[in-house]
Amino acid sequence: MRAIKLHQRPQVLILSGLDPSGGAGIQADIQTVTALGGHPLPIVTCLTVQDTRNVYNAAPVDAGLVADQLACLAADAPIHAIKTGALGNSAIVDVLLEFLAIHPDIPLIVDPVIKAAGGGDLADQALITAMREKLFPHADVITPNGIELAALGHSPDAGAAASELLKNGCNAVLATGGHGTGPDIINTLFRADRGPVEWTIDRVGADYDGEFHGTGCTLAAAIAAGRAAGLELDKAIEQAQKFVSGAIKDALKVGEGQPVPDRISRWQPK
Ligand code: PLP
């Protein structure tokens, strides 16, 4: 028998929903973390009925089951970063908070998913309040798009909305501009102890001017993969933005709705 030397990759615990179109949600997260060299530890928080056009229904997984999965996994495997997407309901946030109380030092990347790009709801008011009041203060960074930021920070002005969230105990807010229009995407990182940092990125997809399905998930998962690998937050964001641009340039046609970023197209086996 030939002996093999085991190796470990940066391990990213993922809590997000299942999108059967494979465009957004936990499949986007798993592909992204894998493509960036990490090993995903995925926990499904909700099941959705959706296609590439929209979300039509969503049902949360039992919060007790999520609690058992977290405890079981943490007793066995090191976790180097945590990424959350759609969280199902506020009971799952409470379960995650209990977990974070025991593991306070793992970088937590929160994509505060509220609605699908097609307009379908992925969070009720209790979940939005639980994320805002209880989860955000534990996050390394939250990654709202313009619509989410305005709703969570109670202002259409990104700077005002971000400072409202920072005042509430959030460590950093990456306001993403991908859902806007215009030739450039501007992503801005707001932190309480220093001025904003801005990145201007070419909007790709010249022959297509709509949304791509699962870009928010891809960006946040890529940041988590970078943090799990030991990158500082700014560097993890820069790497994630490049990864998202590449995946969009190679976007896939899956169905009749939004194209899907191809997260594995540039993946090279070692
Ligand atoms: N998570 C799930 C399960 C979803 O179904 C969706 C959108 O459809 C999202 C997250 C958010 O997707 P996006 O990355 O396009 O914001």
mmCIF file of C-alpha atoms and ligand atoms in Angstrom:
data_model
loop_
_atom_site.group_PDB
_atom_site.id
_atom_site.type_symbol
_atom_site.label_atom_id
_atom_site.label_comp_id
_atom_site.label_asym_id
_atom_site.label_seq_id
_atom_site.Cartn_x
_atom_site.Cartn_y
_atom_site.Cartn_z
ATOM 1 C CA MET A 1 0.000 0.000 0.000
ATOM 2 C CA ARG A 2 1.348 3.435 -0.939
ATOM 3 C CA ALA A 3 1.267 6.031 1.859
ATOM 4 C CA ILE A 4 -0.319 9.360 0.975
ATOM 5 C CA LYS A 5 0.366 12.640 2.669
ATOM 6 C CA LEU A 6 -2.882 14.349 3.659
ATOM 7 C CA HIS A 7 -3.216 18.070 3.178
ATOM 8 C CA GLN A 8 -5.756 20.590 4.376
ATOM 9 C CA ARG A 9 -7.322 23.510 2.552
ATOM 10 C CA PRO A 10 -8.719 26.676 4.175
ATOM 11 C CA GLN A 11 -12.170 25.542 5.351
ATOM 12 C CA VAL A 12 -15.199 27.800 4.912
ATOM 13 C CA LEU A 13 -18.423 27.109 6.785
ATOM 14 C CA ILE A 14 -21.309 28.194 4.558
ATOM 15 C CA LEU A 15 -24.907 28.790 5.645
ATOM 16 C CA SER A 16 -27.138 29.574 2.695
ATOM 17 C CA GLY A 17 -30.146 28.518 0.689
ATOM 18 C CA LEU A 18 -30.457 25.985 -2.104
ATOM 19 C CA ASP A 19 -31.265 27.441 -5.526
ATOM 20 C CA PRO A 20 -32.187 24.509 -7.808
ATOM 21 C CA SER A 21 -31.123 26.517 -10.881
ATOM 22 C CA GLY A 22 -27.562 26.322 -9.549
ATOM 23 C CA GLY A 23 -27.048 30.022 -10.192
ATOM 24 C CA ALA A 24 -27.140 31.518 -6.712
ATOM 25 C CA GLY A 25 -27.192 30.278 -3.113
ATOM 26 C CA ILE A 26 -25.169 27.416 -1.752
ATOM 27 C CA GLN A 27 -24.066 26.036 -5.127
ATOM 28 C CA ALA A 28 -22.558 29.429 -6.011
ATOM 29 C CA ASP A 29 -20.805 29.452 -2.632
ATOM 30 C CA ILE A 30 -19.466 25.905 -2.929
ATOM 31 C CA GLN A 31 -18.141 26.469 -6.445
ATOM 32 C CA THR A 32 -16.518 29.777 -5.503
ATOM 33 C CA VAL A 33 -14.794 28.526 -2.368
ATOM 34 C CA THR A 34 -13.570 25.446 -4.239
ATOM 35 C CA ALA A 35 -12.309 27.477 -7.216
ATOM 36 C CA LEU A 36 -10.336 29.699 -4.859
ATOM 37 C CA GLY A 37 -8.608 26.767 -3.226
ATOM 38 C CA GLY A 38 -10.792 26.302 -0.150
ATOM 39 C CA HIS A 39 -12.841 23.413 1.169
ATOM 40 C CA PRO A 40 -16.537 24.276 1.704
ATOM 41 C CA LEU A 41 -18.436 23.029 4.773
ATOM 42 C CA PRO A 42 -22.007 23.647 3.548
ATOM 43 C CA ILE A 43 -25.167 23.861 5.673
ATOM 44 C CA VAL A 44 -28.460 24.453 3.831
ATOM 45 C CA THR A 45 -30.685 26.991 5.615
ATOM 46 C CA CYS A 46 -33.632 27.031 3.239
ATOM 47 C CA LEU A 47 -34.986 25.378 0.120
ATOM 48 C CA THR A 48 -36.309 27.560 -2.663
ATOM 49 C CA VAL A 49 -38.541 27.181 -5.686
ATOM 50 C CA GLN A 50 -36.803 29.203 -8.367
ATOM 51 C CA ASP A 51 -35.452 29.357 -11.888
ATOM 52 C CA THR A 52 -33.005 31.772 -13.497
ATOM 53 C CA ARG A 53 -35.763 34.420 -13.609
ATOM 54 C CA ASN A 54 -36.986 34.624 -10.012
ATOM 55 C CA VAL A 55 -37.661 33.002 -6.636
ATOM 56 C CA TYR A 56 -41.285 31.858 -6.224
ATOM 57 C CA ASN A 57 -41.231 30.238 -2.769
ATOM 58 C CA ALA A 58 -38.793 29.473 0.060
ATOM 59 C CA ALA A 59 -39.034 27.191 3.098
ATOM 60 C CA PRO A 60 -36.570 27.299 6.018
ATOM 61 C CA VAL A 61 -34.844 24.193 7.321
ATOM 62 C CA ASP A 62 -35.590 23.317 10.970
ATOM 63 C CA ALA A 63 -33.354 25.506 13.183
ATOM 64 C CA GLY A 64 -32.679 22.611 15.592
ATOM 65 C CA LEU A 65 -31.247 20.592 12.720
ATOM 66 C CA VAL A 66 -28.971 23.507 11.761
ATOM 67 C CA ALA A 67 -27.826 23.737 15.414
ATOM 68 C CA ASP A 68 -26.997 20.009 15.428
ATOM 69 C CA GLN A 69 -25.087 20.308 12.138
ATOM 70 C CA LEU A 70 -23.036 23.231 13.472
ATOM 71 C CA ALA A 71 -22.181 21.452 16.730
ATOM 72 C CA CYS A 72 -21.329 18.191 14.971
ATOM 73 C CA LEU A 73 -19.081 19.857 12.422
ATOM 74 C CA ALA A 74 -17.289 22.193 14.835
ATOM 75 C CA ALA A 75 -16.423 19.266 17.099
ATOM 76 C CA ASP A 76 -14.641 17.593 14.198
ATOM 77 C CA ALA A 77 -13.237 20.101 11.706
ATOM 78 C CA PRO A 78 -11.365 23.408 11.902
ATOM 79 C CA ILE A 79 -13.315 26.350 10.463
ATOM 80 C CA HIS A 80 -11.255 29.220 9.024
ATOM 81 C CA ALA A 81 -14.070 31.541 7.890
ATOM 82 C CA ILE A 82 -17.876 31.603 7.833
ATOM 83 C CA LYS A 83 -20.052 32.879 4.981
ATOM 84 C CA THR A 84 -23.784 33.431 5.279
ATOM 85 C CA GLY A 85 -26.316 34.062 2.514
ATOM 86 C CA ALA A 86 -30.085 33.527 2.707
ATOM 87 C CA LEU A 87 -30.685 32.433 6.311
ATOM 88 C CA GLY A 88 -34.253 31.101 6.162
ATOM 89 C CA ASN A 89 -35.674 32.655 9.337
ATOM 90 C CA SER A 90 -34.749 34.433 12.585
ATOM 91 C CA ALA A 91 -34.581 31.133 14.530
ATOM 92 C CA ILE A 92 -31.588 30.145 12.350
ATOM 93 C CA VAL A 93 -29.930 33.489 13.150
ATOM 94 C CA ASP A 94 -30.368 32.714 16.872
ATOM 95 C CA VAL A 95 -28.749 29.304 16.384
ATOM 96 C CA LEU A 96 -25.832 30.914 14.539
ATOM 97 C CA LEU A 97 -25.438 33.488 17.336
ATOM 98 C CA GLU A 98 -25.116 30.693 19.914
ATOM 99 C CA PHE A 99 -22.423 29.144 17.717
ATOM 100 C CA LEU A 100 -20.588 32.477 17.333
ATOM 101 C CA ALA A 101 -20.607 32.958 21.121
ATOM 102 C CA ILE A 102 -18.499 29.787 21.383
ATOM 103 C CA HIS A 103 -16.360 30.637 18.294
ATOM 104 C CA PRO A 104 -15.953 34.431 18.371
ATOM 105 C CA ASP A 105 -12.690 34.639 16.409
ATOM 106 C CA ILE A 106 -13.661 33.121 13.064
ATOM 107 C CA PRO A 107 -14.037 35.817 10.358
ATOM 108 C CA LEU A 108 -17.731 36.053 9.431
ATOM 109 C CA ILE A 109 -18.773 37.367 5.995
ATOM 110 C CA VAL A 110 -22.484 38.210 5.844
ATOM 111 C CA ASP A 111 -24.285 38.649 2.520
ATOM 112 C CA PRO A 112 -27.548 40.117 3.842
ATOM 113 C CA VAL A 113 -29.849 38.455 1.318
ATOM 114 C CA ILE A 114 -33.345 39.949 1.360
ATOM 115 C CA LYS A 115 -34.691 39.609 -2.177
ATOM 116 C CA ALA A 116 -33.714 37.766 -5.335
ATOM 117 C CA ALA A 117 -32.680 39.957 -8.272
ATOM 118 C CA GLY A 118 -36.043 39.072 -9.872
ATOM 119 C CA GLY A 119 -37.847 40.584 -6.850
ATOM 120 C CA GLY A 120 -38.867 37.394 -4.970
ATOM 121 C CA ASP A 121 -38.599 37.568 -1.160
ATOM 122 C CA LEU A 122 -35.922 35.608 0.662
ATOM 123 C CA ALA A 123 -36.346 37.193 4.140
ATOM 124 C CA ASP A 124 -39.300 38.263 6.285
ATOM 125 C CA GLN A 125 -39.220 41.278 8.613
ATOM 126 C CA ALA A 126 -38.198 39.202 11.677
ATOM 127 C CA LEU A 127 -35.189 37.828 9.785
ATOM 128 C CA ILE A 128 -34.183 41.289 8.525
ATOM 129 C CA THR A 129 -34.362 42.678 12.088
ATOM 130 C CA ALA A 130 -32.428 39.720 13.536
ATOM 131 C CA MET A 131 -29.639 40.140 10.949
ATOM 132 C CA ARG A 132 -29.435 43.870 11.478
ATOM 133 C CA GLU A 133 -29.657 43.984 15.271
ATOM 134 C CA LYS A 134 -27.949 40.747 16.281
ATOM 135 C CA LEU A 135 -25.835 39.260 13.476
ATOM 136 C CA PHE A 136 -24.152 42.281 11.850
ATOM 137 C CA PRO A 137 -22.195 43.224 15.029
ATOM 138 C CA HIS A 138 -20.376 39.866 14.755
ATOM 139 C CA ALA A 139 -19.452 40.256 11.086
ATOM 140 C CA ASP A 140 -16.006 41.001 9.715
ATOM 141 C CA VAL A 141 -17.848 42.584 6.784
ATOM 142 C CA ILE A 142 -21.372 42.666 5.369
ATOM 143 C CA THR A 143 -21.875 42.901 1.585
ATOM 144 C CA PRO A 144 -25.240 44.555 0.806
ATOM 145 C CA ASN A 145 -26.185 45.643 -2.711
ATOM 146 C CA GLY A 146 -27.715 49.111 -3.127
ATOM 147 C CA ILE A 147 -31.276 47.954 -2.475
ATOM 148 C CA GLU A 148 -30.321 45.939 0.624
ATOM 149 C CA LEU A 149 -28.177 48.767 2.003
ATOM 150 C CA ALA A 150 -30.979 51.337 1.644
ATOM 151 C CA ALA A 151 -33.447 49.002 3.384
ATOM 152 C CA LEU A 152 -31.080 47.996 6.196
ATOM 153 C CA GLY A 153 -29.551 51.439 6.808
ATOM 154 C CA HIS A 154 -32.819 53.361 6.340
ATOM 155 C CA SER A 155 -31.471 55.776 3.726
ATOM 156 C CA PRO A 156 -31.158 55.901 -0.069
ATOM 157 C CA ASP A 157 -27.720 57.498 0.440
ATOM 158 C CA ALA A 158 -25.091 54.736 0.675
ATOM 159 C CA GLY A 159 -22.794 56.690 3.020
ATOM 160 C CA ALA A 160 -25.635 57.568 5.407
ATOM 161 C CA ALA A 161 -27.021 54.028 5.370
ATOM 162 C CA ALA A 162 -23.572 52.517 5.977
ATOM 163 C CA SER A 163 -22.812 54.852 8.881
ATOM 164 C CA GLU A 164 -26.159 53.928 10.469
ATOM 165 C CA LEU A 165 -25.103 50.244 10.316
ATOM 166 C CA LEU A 166 -21.587 51.008 11.601
ATOM 167 C CA LYS A 167 -23.129 52.928 14.542
ATOM 168 C CA ASN A 168 -25.171 49.826 15.293
ATOM 169 C CA GLY A 169 -21.964 47.815 15.835
ATOM 170 C CA CYS A 170 -21.190 46.523 12.349
ATOM 171 C CA ASN A 171 -17.400 46.347 11.718
ATOM 172 C CA ALA A 172 -17.362 47.022 7.960
ATOM 173 C CA VAL A 173 -19.871 47.488 5.135
ATOM 174 C CA LEU A 174 -18.946 46.706 1.521
ATOM 175 C CA ALA A 175 -21.607 48.546 -0.482
ATOM 176 C CA THR A 176 -21.729 46.768 -3.832
ATOM 177 C CA GLY A 177 -22.683 48.621 -6.998
ATOM 178 C CA GLY A 178 -23.276 45.690 -9.325
ATOM 179 C CA HIS A 179 -27.054 46.131 -9.296
ATOM 180 C CA GLY A 180 -26.771 49.731 -10.583
ATOM 181 C CA THR A 181 -26.314 50.897 -14.179
ATOM 182 C CA GLY A 182 -23.519 52.732 -16.028
ATOM 183 C CA PRO A 183 -20.209 51.595 -17.520
ATOM 184 C CA ASP A 184 -18.464 51.122 -14.148
ATOM 185 C CA ILE A 185 -19.310 49.281 -10.969
ATOM 186 C CA ILE A 186 -18.254 51.133 -7.832
ATOM 187 C CA ASN A 187 -17.871 49.067 -4.673
ATOM 188 C CA THR A 188 -17.216 51.047 -1.488
ATOM 189 C CA LEU A 189 -15.874 49.729 1.803
ATOM 190 C CA PHE A 190 -17.055 51.733 4.829
ATOM 191 C CA ARG A 191 -15.406 51.267 8.231
ATOM 192 C CA ALA A 192 -15.947 53.232 11.457
ATOM 193 C CA ASP A 193 -12.289 54.037 12.134
ATOM 194 C CA ARG A 194 -11.169 55.289 8.683
ATOM 195 C CA GLY A 195 -12.451 56.845 5.475
ATOM 196 C CA PRO A 196 -14.210 54.890 2.734
ATOM 197 C CA VAL A 197 -12.172 52.859 0.209
ATOM 198 C CA GLU A 198 -13.558 52.703 -3.331
ATOM 199 C CA TRP A 199 -12.947 50.228 -6.152
ATOM 200 C CA THR A 200 -14.030 51.027 -9.703
ATOM 201 C CA ILE A 201 -14.541 47.936 -11.835
ATOM 202 C CA ASP A 202 -15.462 47.685 -15.539
ATOM 203 C CA ARG A 203 -19.032 46.500 -15.916
ATOM 204 C CA VAL A 204 -18.627 43.406 -18.097
ATOM 205 C CA GLY A 205 -21.207 41.890 -20.406
ATOM 206 C CA ALA A 206 -21.312 44.493 -23.211
ATOM 207 C CA ASP A 207 -23.908 42.528 -25.189
ATOM 208 C CA TYR A 208 -26.111 41.983 -22.138
ATOM 209 C CA ASP A 209 -27.210 44.794 -19.823
ATOM 210 C CA GLY A 210 -29.279 42.910 -17.217
ATOM 211 C CA GLU A 211 -28.404 41.261 -13.926
ATOM 212 C CA PHE A 212 -26.389 38.058 -13.510
ATOM 213 C CA HIS A 213 -27.813 35.394 -11.207
ATOM 214 C CA GLY A 214 -25.770 34.840 -8.049
ATOM 215 C CA THR A 215 -23.112 37.551 -8.296
ATOM 216 C CA GLY A 216 -23.706 38.731 -4.702
ATOM 217 C CA CYS A 217 -23.304 35.170 -3.409
ATOM 218 C CA THR A 218 -20.156 34.715 -5.492
ATOM 219 C CA LEU A 219 -18.553 37.932 -4.231
ATOM 220 C CA ALA A 220 -19.232 37.227 -0.551
ATOM 221 C CA ALA A 221 -18.114 33.576 -0.825
ATOM 222 C CA ALA A 222 -14.916 34.689 -2.578
ATOM 223 C CA ILE A 223 -14.191 37.180 0.218
ATOM 224 C CA ALA A 224 -14.724 34.387 2.762
ATOM 225 C CA ALA A 225 -12.343 32.101 0.828
ATOM 226 C CA GLY A 226 -9.681 34.831 0.894
ATOM 227 C CA ARG A 227 -10.153 35.489 4.614
ATOM 228 C CA ALA A 228 -10.001 31.731 5.326
ATOM 229 C CA ALA A 229 -6.671 31.647 3.478
ATOM 230 C CA GLY A 230 -5.345 34.422 5.726
ATOM 231 C CA LEU A 231 -5.743 37.476 3.448
ATOM 232 C CA GLU A 232 -6.445 40.859 5.051
ATOM 233 C CA LEU A 233 -9.945 42.171 4.344
ATOM 234 C CA ASP A 234 -8.925 44.661 1.602
ATOM 235 C CA LYS A 235 -6.874 42.016 -0.204
ATOM 236 C CA ALA A 236 -9.666 39.443 0.095
ATOM 237 C CA ILE A 237 -12.092 41.977 -1.410
ATOM 238 C CA GLU A 238 -9.723 42.753 -4.300
ATOM 239 C CA GLN A 239 -9.240 39.071 -5.087
ATOM 240 C CA ALA A 240 -13.009 38.495 -4.858
ATOM 241 C CA GLN A 241 -13.798 41.350 -7.258
ATOM 242 C CA LYS A 242 -11.373 39.947 -9.831
ATOM 243 C CA PHE A 243 -12.870 36.500 -9.401
ATOM 244 C CA VAL A 244 -16.432 37.806 -9.937
ATOM 245 C CA SER A 245 -15.421 39.799 -13.047
ATOM 246 C CA GLY A 246 -13.771 36.701 -14.542
ATOM 247 C CA ALA A 247 -16.782 34.509 -13.760
ATOM 248 C CA ILE A 248 -19.135 37.058 -15.360
ATOM 249 C CA LYS A 249 -16.957 37.352 -18.485
ATOM 250 C CA ASP A 250 -17.393 33.597 -18.906
ATOM 251 C CA ALA A 251 -21.100 33.610 -17.927
ATOM 252 C CA LEU A 252 -23.243 30.583 -18.692
ATOM 253 C CA LYS A 253 -26.693 30.379 -20.233
ATOM 254 C CA VAL A 254 -28.600 28.029 -17.919
ATOM 255 C CA GLY A 255 -32.231 28.982 -18.588
ATOM 256 C CA GLU A 256 -34.256 31.781 -20.143
ATOM 257 C CA GLY A 257 -33.591 34.282 -17.338
ATOM 258 C CA GLN A 258 -30.388 35.796 -15.975
ATOM 259 C CA PRO A 259 -27.039 34.334 -17.087
ATOM 260 C CA VAL A 260 -24.990 32.618 -14.374
ATOM 261 C CA PRO A 261 -21.363 33.541 -13.611
ATOM 262 C CA ASP A 262 -19.179 30.554 -14.532
ATOM 263 C CA ARG A 263 -17.283 30.091 -11.312
ATOM 264 C CA ILE A 264 -15.285 27.097 -12.395
ATOM 265 C CA SER A 265 -14.256 28.164 -15.918
ATOM 266 C CA ARG A 266 -10.853 29.420 -14.829
ATOM 267 C CA TRP A 267 -10.320 26.723 -12.265
ATOM 268 C CA GLN A 268 -7.062 24.860 -12.873
ATOM 269 C CA PRO A 269 -6.476 21.464 -11.302
ATOM 270 C CA LYS A 270 -3.202 21.454 -9.368
HETATM 271 N N1 PLP B 1 -29.420 32.862 -1.894
HETATM 272 C C1 PLP B 1 -30.387 32.185 -2.510
HETATM 273 C C2 PLP B 1 -30.817 30.838 -1.999
HETATM 274 C C3 PLP B 1 -30.987 32.735 -3.619
HETATM 275 O O1 PLP B 1 -31.940 32.029 -4.202
HETATM 276 C C4 PLP B 1 -30.597 34.019 -4.080
HETATM 277 C C5 PLP B 1 -31.197 34.649 -5.256
HETATM 278 O O2 PLP B 1 -31.891 34.143 -6.042
HETATM 279 C C6 PLP B 1 -29.589 34.692 -3.422
HETATM 280 C C7 PLP B 1 -29.035 34.069 -2.338
HETATM 281 C C8 PLP B 1 -29.086 36.040 -3.835
HETATM 282 O O3 PLP B 1 -28.563 36.042 -5.090
HETATM 283 P P1 PLP B 1 -27.612 37.191 -5.640
HETATM 284 O O4 PLP B 1 -26.227 36.704 -5.469
HETATM 285 O O5 PLP B 1 -28.017 37.299 -7.064
HETATM 286 O O6 PLP B 1 -27.860 38.417 -4.831
#
